[in-house]
Amino acid sequence: QGQLVESGGGSVQVGGSLRLSCVASERTFSRYVMGWFRQIPGREREFVASIMGDDTMTDYTDSGKGRFTISRDNGANTVYLQMNSLKPEDTAVYYCAASTRWPSRRFGDFISWGQGTQVTVSQ
C-alpha cells in the first residue's frame, strides 16, 4: 500500500459532526481493508472502524456504533469516516490505515499508516 493522507480534522463543539477523508496513492486500493484508528497522547492507538475492500462489510468499535460511519470510494482511492454527535472523549488524532486481513482491529494487522489528523471536540 502506498501513501495515505488524511484530511478533514478540526475543532467542533459537542454534538457536532466532521467527515474525515483519507486518500491513498495505491492503484490497487480496492484490494485493501481500510481502517480508522485514533490516539490520545499517552495512550495506545485504538481501533475505530474498518471496511472491506469491496465495501461489503464494516466493523466498528462499540464507542462509534450509531455515531460513526465508515465508507469508501474505490474509484477515488478514498476512505471516509463520518462522525456525528461528537463528544469530548472523541478528541484525538485520527489515523487511517491499510490491511490485507479481515477482520482487522489490531494495530499489528495494518501495514500502512497515514500521518493523522487532529479532531478536537469542545463544550
CSV table of C-alpha atoms in Angstrom, one decimal:
chain,number,residue,atom,x,y,z
A,1,GLN,CA,0.0,0.0,0.0
A,2,GLY,CA,1.3,3.4,-0.9
A,3,GLN,CA,1.0,6.7,0.8
A,4,LEU,CA,-2.1,7.5,2.9
A,5,VAL,CA,-3.1,11.2,3.5
A,6,GLU,CA,-5.8,12.1,5.9
A,7,SER,CA,-7.8,15.4,6.0
A,8,GLY,CA,-10.9,16.8,7.5
A,9,GLY,CA,-10.0,17.1,11.1
A,10,GLY,CA,-10.6,20.3,13.1
A,11,SER,CA,-12.4,21.7,16.1
A,12,VAL,CA,-16.1,21.2,16.7
A,13,GLN,CA,-18.5,21.7,19.5
A,14,VAL,CA,-20.1,18.8,21.4
A,15,GLY,CA,-22.9,17.3,19.2
A,16,GLY,CA,-21.3,18.5,16.0
A,17,SER,CA,-20.1,16.5,13.0
A,18,LEU,CA,-16.9,16.0,11.0
A,19,ARG,CA,-16.1,13.9,8.0
A,20,LEU,CA,-12.5,12.7,7.7
A,21,SER,CA,-11.1,11.6,4.4
A,22,CYS,CA,-8.1,9.5,3.6
A,23,VAL,CA,-6.7,9.4,0.1
A,24,ALA,CA,-4.4,6.5,-1.0
A,25,SER,CA,-1.8,6.6,-3.7
A,26,GLU,CA,-2.0,2.9,-4.2
A,27,ARG,CA,-3.6,1.9,-7.5
A,28,THR,CA,-4.9,-1.4,-6.1
A,29,PHE,CA,-6.7,0.4,-3.3
A,30,SER,CA,-9.8,-1.8,-3.6
A,31,ARG,CA,-7.8,-4.8,-2.5
A,32,TYR,CA,-7.2,-3.4,0.9
A,33,VAL,CA,-9.2,-3.4,4.1
A,34,MET,CA,-9.1,0.2,5.3
A,35,GLY,CA,-9.4,1.3,8.9
A,36,TRP,CA,-9.5,4.3,11.1
A,37,PHE,CA,-7.8,4.5,14.5
A,38,ARG,CA,-7.4,7.2,17.0
A,39,GLN,CA,-4.9,8.1,19.6
A,40,ILE,CA,-4.8,10.4,22.6
A,41,PRO,CA,-1.4,11.4,23.9
A,42,GLY,CA,0.0,8.9,26.4
A,43,ARG,CA,-2.4,6.2,25.3
A,44,GLU,CA,-2.4,3.4,22.8
A,45,ARG,CA,-3.7,3.9,19.4
A,46,GLU,CA,-7.2,2.4,19.4
A,47,PHE,CA,-9.4,0.9,16.6
A,48,VAL,CA,-12.4,2.9,15.5
A,49,ALA,CA,-13.8,1.3,12.3
A,50,SER,CA,-12.8,-0.7,9.3
A,51,ILE,CA,-14.3,-1.6,5.9
A,52,MET,CA,-13.6,-4.4,3.4
A,53,GLY,CA,-12.1,-3.7,0.1
A,54,ASP,CA,-15.3,-4.4,-1.8
A,55,ASP,CA,-17.3,-2.4,0.6
A,56,THR,CA,-19.4,-5.4,1.7
A,57,MET,CA,-18.7,-5.4,5.4
A,58,THR,CA,-17.9,-2.9,8.1
A,59,ASP,CA,-16.7,-3.2,11.6
A,60,TYR,CA,-17.0,-0.6,14.5
A,61,THR,CA,-15.8,-0.2,18.0
A,62,ASP,CA,-18.7,0.0,20.5
A,63,SER,CA,-18.0,3.7,21.1
A,64,GLY,CA,-18.5,4.5,17.5
A,65,LYS,CA,-21.6,2.4,16.6
A,66,GLY,CA,-24.5,4.5,15.8
A,67,ARG,CA,-22.4,7.7,15.6
A,68,PHE,CA,-19.6,6.9,13.1
A,69,THR,CA,-19.9,5.7,9.6
A,70,ILE,CA,-17.0,4.4,7.5
A,71,SER,CA,-17.3,4.3,3.8
A,72,ARG,CA,-15.1,4.2,0.7
A,73,ASP,CA,-15.0,5.3,-2.9
A,74,ASN,CA,-12.6,2.9,-4.7
A,75,GLY,CA,-12.8,5.0,-7.8
A,76,ALA,CA,-11.3,7.9,-5.9
A,77,ASN,CA,-9.0,5.8,-3.7
A,78,THR,CA,-10.6,7.4,-0.7
A,79,VAL,CA,-12.0,6.1,2.6
A,80,TYR,CA,-14.2,8.3,4.8
A,81,LEU,CA,-15.2,8.5,8.4
A,82,GLN,CA,-18.4,10.4,9.1
A,83,MET,CA,-18.5,11.3,12.7
A,84,ASN,CA,-21.8,12.6,14.2
A,85,SER,CA,-22.9,13.5,17.7
A,86,LEU,CA,-19.3,14.1,18.7
A,87,LYS,CA,-18.3,14.0,22.4
A,88,PRO,CA,-15.3,15.5,24.2
A,89,GLU,CA,-13.9,11.9,24.6
A,90,ASP,CA,-13.7,11.7,20.8
A,91,THR,CA,-10.9,14.2,20.9
A,92,ALA,CA,-7.8,12.5,19.4
A,93,VAL,CA,-5.5,12.3,16.4
A,94,TYR,CA,-7.3,10.1,13.8
A,95,TYR,CA,-5.3,7.8,11.6
A,96,CYS,CA,-6.3,5.8,8.5
A,97,ALA,CA,-4.5,2.6,7.8
A,98,ALA,CA,-4.5,-0.3,5.3
A,99,SER,CA,-4.6,-4.0,5.9
A,100,THR,CA,-4.7,-7.2,3.9
A,101,ARG,CA,-6.7,-9.1,6.6
A,102,TRP,CA,-10.3,-9.2,7.6
A,103,PRO,CA,-11.4,-8.6,10.2
A,104,SER,CA,-8.7,-6.2,11.2
A,105,ARG,CA,-8.8,-4.4,14.6
A,106,ARG,CA,-5.3,-4.7,16.0
A,107,PHE,CA,-2.6,-2.2,15.3
A,108,GLY,CA,-0.4,-5.0,14.0
A,109,ASP,CA,-3.0,-6.1,11.4
A,110,PHE,CA,-2.3,-2.9,9.5
A,111,ILE,CA,0.6,-2.5,7.2
A,112,SER,CA,0.5,1.2,6.2
A,113,TRP,CA,-0.5,4.3,8.1
A,114,GLY,CA,-1.2,8.0,7.4
A,115,GLN,CA,0.2,10.8,9.4
A,116,GLY,CA,-3.0,11.6,11.2
A,117,THR,CA,-5.5,14.5,11.5
A,118,GLN,CA,-6.4,16.2,14.8
A,119,VAL,CA,-10.0,16.2,15.9
A,120,THR,CA,-10.9,18.4,18.9
A,121,VAL,CA,-14.4,18.4,20.5
A,122,SER,CA,-15.1,21.1,23.0
A,123,GLN,CA,-18.0,22.1,25.2
